[in-house]
CSV table of C-alpha atoms in Angstrom, one decimal:
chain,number,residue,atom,x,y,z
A,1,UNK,CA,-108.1,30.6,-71.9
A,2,UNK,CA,-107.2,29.2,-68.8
A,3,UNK,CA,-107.2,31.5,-65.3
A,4,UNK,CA,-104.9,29.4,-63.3
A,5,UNK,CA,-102.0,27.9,-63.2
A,6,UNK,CA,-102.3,23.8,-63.2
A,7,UNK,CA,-100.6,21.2,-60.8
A,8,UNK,CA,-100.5,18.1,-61.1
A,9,UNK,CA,-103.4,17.5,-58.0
A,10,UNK,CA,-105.3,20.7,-59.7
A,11,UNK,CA,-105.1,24.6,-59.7
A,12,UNK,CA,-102.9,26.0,-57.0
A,13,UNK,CA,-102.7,29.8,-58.1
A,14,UNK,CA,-106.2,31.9,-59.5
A,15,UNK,CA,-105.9,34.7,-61.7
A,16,UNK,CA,-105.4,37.0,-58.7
A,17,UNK,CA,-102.6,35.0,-57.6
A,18,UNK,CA,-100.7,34.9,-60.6
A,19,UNK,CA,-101.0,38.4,-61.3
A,20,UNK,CA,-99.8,38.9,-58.2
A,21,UNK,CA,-96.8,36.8,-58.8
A,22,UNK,CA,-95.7,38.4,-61.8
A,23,UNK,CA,-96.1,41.9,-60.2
A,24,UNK,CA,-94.3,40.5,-57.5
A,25,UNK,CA,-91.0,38.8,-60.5
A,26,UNK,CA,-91.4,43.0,-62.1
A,27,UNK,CA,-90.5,44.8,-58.5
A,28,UNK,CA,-87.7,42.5,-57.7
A,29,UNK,CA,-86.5,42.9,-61.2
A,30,UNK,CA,-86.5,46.3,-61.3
A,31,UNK,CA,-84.9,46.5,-57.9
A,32,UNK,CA,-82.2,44.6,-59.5
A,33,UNK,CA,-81.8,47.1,-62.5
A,34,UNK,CA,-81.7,50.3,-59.7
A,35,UNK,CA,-79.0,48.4,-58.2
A,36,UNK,CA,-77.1,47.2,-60.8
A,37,UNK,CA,-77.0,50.7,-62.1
A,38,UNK,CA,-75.3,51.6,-58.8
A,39,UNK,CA,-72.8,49.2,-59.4
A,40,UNK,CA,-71.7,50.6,-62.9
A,41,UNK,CA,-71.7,54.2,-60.8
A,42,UNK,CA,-69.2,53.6,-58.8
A,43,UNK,CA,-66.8,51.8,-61.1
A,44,UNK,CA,-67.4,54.6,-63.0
A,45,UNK,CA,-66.2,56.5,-60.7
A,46,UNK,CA,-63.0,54.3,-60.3
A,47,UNK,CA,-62.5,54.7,-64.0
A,48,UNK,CA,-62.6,58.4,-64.0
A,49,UNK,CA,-60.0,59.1,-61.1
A,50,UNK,CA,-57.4,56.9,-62.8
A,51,UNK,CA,-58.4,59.0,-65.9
A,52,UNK,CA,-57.7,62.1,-64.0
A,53,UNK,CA,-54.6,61.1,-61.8
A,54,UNK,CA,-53.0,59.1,-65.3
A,55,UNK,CA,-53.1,62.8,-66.9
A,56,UNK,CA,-52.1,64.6,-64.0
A,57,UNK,CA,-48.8,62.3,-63.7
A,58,UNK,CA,-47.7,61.8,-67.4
A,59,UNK,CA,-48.8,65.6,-67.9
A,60,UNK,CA,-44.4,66.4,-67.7
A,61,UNK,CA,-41.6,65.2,-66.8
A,62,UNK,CA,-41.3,66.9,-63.3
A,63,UNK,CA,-44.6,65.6,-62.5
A,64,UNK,CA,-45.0,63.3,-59.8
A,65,UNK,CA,-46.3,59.8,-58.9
A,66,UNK,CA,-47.9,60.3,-55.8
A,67,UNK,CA,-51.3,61.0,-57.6
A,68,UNK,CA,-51.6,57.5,-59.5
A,69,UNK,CA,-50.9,56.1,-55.4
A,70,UNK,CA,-53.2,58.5,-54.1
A,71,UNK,CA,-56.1,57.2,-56.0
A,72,UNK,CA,-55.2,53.9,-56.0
A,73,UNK,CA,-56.3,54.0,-52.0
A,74,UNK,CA,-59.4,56.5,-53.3
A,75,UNK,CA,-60.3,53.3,-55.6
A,76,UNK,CA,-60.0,50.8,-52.7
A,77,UNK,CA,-62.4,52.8,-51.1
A,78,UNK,CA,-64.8,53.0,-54.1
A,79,UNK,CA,-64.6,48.6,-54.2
A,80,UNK,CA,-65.3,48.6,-50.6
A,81,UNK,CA,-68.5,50.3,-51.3
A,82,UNK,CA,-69.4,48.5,-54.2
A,83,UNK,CA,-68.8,45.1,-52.6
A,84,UNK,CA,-71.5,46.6,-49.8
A,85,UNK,CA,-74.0,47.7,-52.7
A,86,UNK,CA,-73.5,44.0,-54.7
A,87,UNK,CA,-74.5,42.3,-51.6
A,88,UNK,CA,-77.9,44.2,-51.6
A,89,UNK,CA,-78.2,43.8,-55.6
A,90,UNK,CA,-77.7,39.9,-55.1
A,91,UNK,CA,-80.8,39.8,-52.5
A,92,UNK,CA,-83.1,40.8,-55.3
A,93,UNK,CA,-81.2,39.2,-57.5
A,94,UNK,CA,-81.4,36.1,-56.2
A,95,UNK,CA,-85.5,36.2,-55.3
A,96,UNK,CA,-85.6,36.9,-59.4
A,97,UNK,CA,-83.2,34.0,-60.1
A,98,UNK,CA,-85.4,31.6,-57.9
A,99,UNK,CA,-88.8,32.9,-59.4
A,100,UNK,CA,-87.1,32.7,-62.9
A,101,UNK,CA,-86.0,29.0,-62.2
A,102,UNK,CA,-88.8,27.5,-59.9
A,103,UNK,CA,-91.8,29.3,-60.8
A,104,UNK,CA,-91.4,30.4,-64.7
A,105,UNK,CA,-89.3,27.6,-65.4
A,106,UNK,CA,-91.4,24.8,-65.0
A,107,UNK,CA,-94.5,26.8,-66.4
A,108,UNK,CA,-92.8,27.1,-70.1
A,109,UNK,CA,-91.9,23.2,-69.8
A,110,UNK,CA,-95.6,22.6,-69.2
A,111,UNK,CA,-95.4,20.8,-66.0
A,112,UNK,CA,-97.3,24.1,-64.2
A,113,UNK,CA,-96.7,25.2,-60.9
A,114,UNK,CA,-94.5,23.4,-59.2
A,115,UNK,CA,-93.5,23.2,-55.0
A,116,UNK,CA,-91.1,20.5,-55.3
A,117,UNK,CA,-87.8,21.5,-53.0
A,118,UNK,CA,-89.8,24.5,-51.3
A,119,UNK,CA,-88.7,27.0,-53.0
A,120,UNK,CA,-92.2,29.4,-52.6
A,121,UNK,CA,-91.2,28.6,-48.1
A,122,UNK,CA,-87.8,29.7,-48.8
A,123,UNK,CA,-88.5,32.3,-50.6
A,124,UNK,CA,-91.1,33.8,-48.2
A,125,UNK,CA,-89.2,33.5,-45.2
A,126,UNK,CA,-86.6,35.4,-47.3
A,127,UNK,CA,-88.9,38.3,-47.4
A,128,UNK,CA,-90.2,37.9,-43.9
A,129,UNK,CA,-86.5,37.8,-42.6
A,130,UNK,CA,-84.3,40.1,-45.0
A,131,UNK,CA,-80.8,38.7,-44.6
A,132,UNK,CA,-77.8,39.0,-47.2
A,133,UNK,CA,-76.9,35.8,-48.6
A,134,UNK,CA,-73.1,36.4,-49.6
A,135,UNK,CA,-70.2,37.7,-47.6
A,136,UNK,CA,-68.7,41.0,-48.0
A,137,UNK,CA,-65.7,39.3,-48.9
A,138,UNK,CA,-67.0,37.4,-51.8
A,139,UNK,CA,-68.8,40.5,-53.0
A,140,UNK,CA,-65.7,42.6,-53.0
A,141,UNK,CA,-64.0,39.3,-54.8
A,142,UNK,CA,-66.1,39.4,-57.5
A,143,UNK,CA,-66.2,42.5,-57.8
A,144,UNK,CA,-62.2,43.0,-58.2
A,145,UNK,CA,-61.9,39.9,-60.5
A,146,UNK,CA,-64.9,41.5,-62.8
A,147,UNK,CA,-63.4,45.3,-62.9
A,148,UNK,CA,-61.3,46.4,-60.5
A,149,UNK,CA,-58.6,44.2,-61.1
A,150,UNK,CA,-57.8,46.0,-64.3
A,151,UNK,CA,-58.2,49.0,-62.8
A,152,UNK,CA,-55.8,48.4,-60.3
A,153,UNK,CA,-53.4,46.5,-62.7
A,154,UNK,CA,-53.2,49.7,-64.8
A,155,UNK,CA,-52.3,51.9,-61.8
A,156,UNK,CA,-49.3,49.7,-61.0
A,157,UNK,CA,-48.1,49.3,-64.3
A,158,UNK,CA,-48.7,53.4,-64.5
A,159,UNK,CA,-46.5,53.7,-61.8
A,160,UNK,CA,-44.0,51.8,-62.1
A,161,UNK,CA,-43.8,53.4,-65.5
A,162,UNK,CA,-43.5,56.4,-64.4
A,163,UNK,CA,-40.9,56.2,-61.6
A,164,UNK,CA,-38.9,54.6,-64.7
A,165,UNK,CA,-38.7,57.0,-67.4
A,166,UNK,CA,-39.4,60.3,-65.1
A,167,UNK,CA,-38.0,63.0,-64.4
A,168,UNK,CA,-35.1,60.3,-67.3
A,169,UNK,CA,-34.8,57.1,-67.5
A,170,UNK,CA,-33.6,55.1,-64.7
A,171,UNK,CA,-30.2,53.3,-65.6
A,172,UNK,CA,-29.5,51.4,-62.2
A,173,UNK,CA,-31.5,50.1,-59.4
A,174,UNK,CA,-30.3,53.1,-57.6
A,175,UNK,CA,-31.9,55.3,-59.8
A,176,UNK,CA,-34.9,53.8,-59.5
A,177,UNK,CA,-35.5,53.7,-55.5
A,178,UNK,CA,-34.8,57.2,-55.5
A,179,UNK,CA,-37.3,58.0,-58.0
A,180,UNK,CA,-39.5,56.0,-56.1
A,181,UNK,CA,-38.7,57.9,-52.8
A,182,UNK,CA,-41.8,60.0,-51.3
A,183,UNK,CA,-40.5,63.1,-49.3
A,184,UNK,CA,-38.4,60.9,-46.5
A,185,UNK,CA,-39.8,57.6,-47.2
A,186,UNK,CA,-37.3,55.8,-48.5
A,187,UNK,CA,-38.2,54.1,-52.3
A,188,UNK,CA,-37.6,50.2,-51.0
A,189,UNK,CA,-40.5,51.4,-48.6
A,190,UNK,CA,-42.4,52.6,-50.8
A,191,UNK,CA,-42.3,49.8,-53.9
A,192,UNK,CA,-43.0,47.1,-50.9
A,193,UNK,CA,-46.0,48.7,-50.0
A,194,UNK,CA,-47.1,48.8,-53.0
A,195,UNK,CA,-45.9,45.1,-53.4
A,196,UNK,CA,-48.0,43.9,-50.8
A,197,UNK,CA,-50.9,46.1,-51.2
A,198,UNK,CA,-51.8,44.3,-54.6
A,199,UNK,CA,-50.7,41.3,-53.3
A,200,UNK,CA,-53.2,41.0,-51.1
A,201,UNK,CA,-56.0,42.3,-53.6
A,202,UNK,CA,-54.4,38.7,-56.0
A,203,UNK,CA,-55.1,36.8,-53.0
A,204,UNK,CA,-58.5,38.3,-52.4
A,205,UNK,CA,-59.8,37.8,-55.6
A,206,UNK,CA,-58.2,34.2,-55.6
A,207,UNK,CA,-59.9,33.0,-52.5
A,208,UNK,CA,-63.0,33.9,-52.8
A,209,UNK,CA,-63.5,32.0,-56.4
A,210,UNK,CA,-64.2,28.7,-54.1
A,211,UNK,CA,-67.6,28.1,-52.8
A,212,UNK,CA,-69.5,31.6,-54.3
A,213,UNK,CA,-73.2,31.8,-53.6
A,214,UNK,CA,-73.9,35.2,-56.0
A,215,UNK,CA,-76.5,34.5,-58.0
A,216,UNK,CA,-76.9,34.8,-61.9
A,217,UNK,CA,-73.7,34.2,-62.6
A,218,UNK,CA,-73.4,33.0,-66.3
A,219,UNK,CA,-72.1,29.3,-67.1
A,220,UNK,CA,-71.7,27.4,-69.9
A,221,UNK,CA,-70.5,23.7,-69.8
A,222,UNK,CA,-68.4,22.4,-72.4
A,223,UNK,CA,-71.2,19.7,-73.5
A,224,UNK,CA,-74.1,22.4,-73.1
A,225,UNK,CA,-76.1,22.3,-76.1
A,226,UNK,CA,-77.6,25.6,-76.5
A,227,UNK,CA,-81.7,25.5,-77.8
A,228,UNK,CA,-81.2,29.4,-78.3
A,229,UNK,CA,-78.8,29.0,-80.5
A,230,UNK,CA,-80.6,26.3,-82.5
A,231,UNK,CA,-83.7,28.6,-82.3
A,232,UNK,CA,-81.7,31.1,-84.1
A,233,UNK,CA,-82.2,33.7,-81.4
A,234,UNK,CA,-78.5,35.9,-80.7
């Protein structure tokens, strides 16, 4: 059995070395898991409080709306945290992308280790220089059109539910600003914050679909033939 990994010119990595490297692909994956699993925690979290504030709110008629608002900010403040934790969980994700695609890759197609494009010098000076290599606004993009958005979607639809058929059912427009109404602010005030606020999450999660840098992300062309799937592996 051989103890290196071949080039083209001859060995370039002993047994030491490649050991090393796979040690090297476990600890970044694994780095990726923990912070994955951070990820699901706080839309977890997300989840739960529209849970809670959806019973609290449909729990009578009297009942008011101000909860589902309430947590719609406390939610907003749980995707600004999870756009900071995705842009750690893409730096290890991306070094297990690169290793997965440069290093592993060409090893399986038998063409051995392979330096072509630099990608061993990139990815060192990635670890000598830790940097983040998305912007919080694309991270809190993805994020939004991957969960929150449905979260969000649900809270408005909640509401405007709510003000509609509670404390009866709204029969003019009337009706429906002042079941709208918070203490003195006025219902029109109210609605067009509400307008705008997820208004602005549309055009967040709209912008940030052009040029994204996140790595893994899974895509299939239309004239992809997939070996897996001739393999017989689901």
């Amino acid at each position: 059995m051989s103890t290196s990994v071949e080039h083209a010119d001859g060995p370039l990595l002993n047994a030491a070395e490649l050991g090393a490297v796979a040690h090297l692909y476990r600890g970044e994956m694994y780095r990726s898991k923990i912070w994955r699993t951070r990820l699901d925690t706080t839309t977890n979290w997300g989840v739960a409080t529209t849970g809670v504030a959806l019973s609290v709110t449909f729990s009578s008629n009297e009942s008011s709306p101000v909860p589902l608002a309430l947590v719609g900010l406390l939610v907003m403040v749980f995707l600004v945290i999870e756009a900071r934790r995705y842009r750690y969980f893409d730096i290890w994700r991306t070094r297990v992308r690169m290793m997965e695609i440069y290093f592993y890759g060409p090893i399986l197609m038998g063409r051995g280790f392979q330096t072509d494009g630099g990608w061993n010098e990139a990815l060192a000076r990635d670890y000598e220089h830790l940097h983040f290599h998305i912007s919080f606004w694309e991270a809190a993009g993805r994020r939004l059109r991957r969960n929150y958005g449905w979260i969000f979607a649900i809270q408005a639809i909640s509401y405007v539910a709510k003000i509609s058929i509670h404390p009866y059912p709204v029969r003019d427009l009337a009706e429906f600003w002042d079941h709208a109404a918070i203490g003195p602010v006025p219902g029109q005030a109210i609605v067009a914050f509400g307008v705008l606020f997820h208004l602005s999450l549309v055009l967040l999660a709209a912008f940030t679909i052009r040029d994204q840098h996140a790595a893994g992300r899974i895509e299939r062309p239309k004239d992809y033939d997939d070996p897996m799937v001739k393999l017989g592996v689901h």
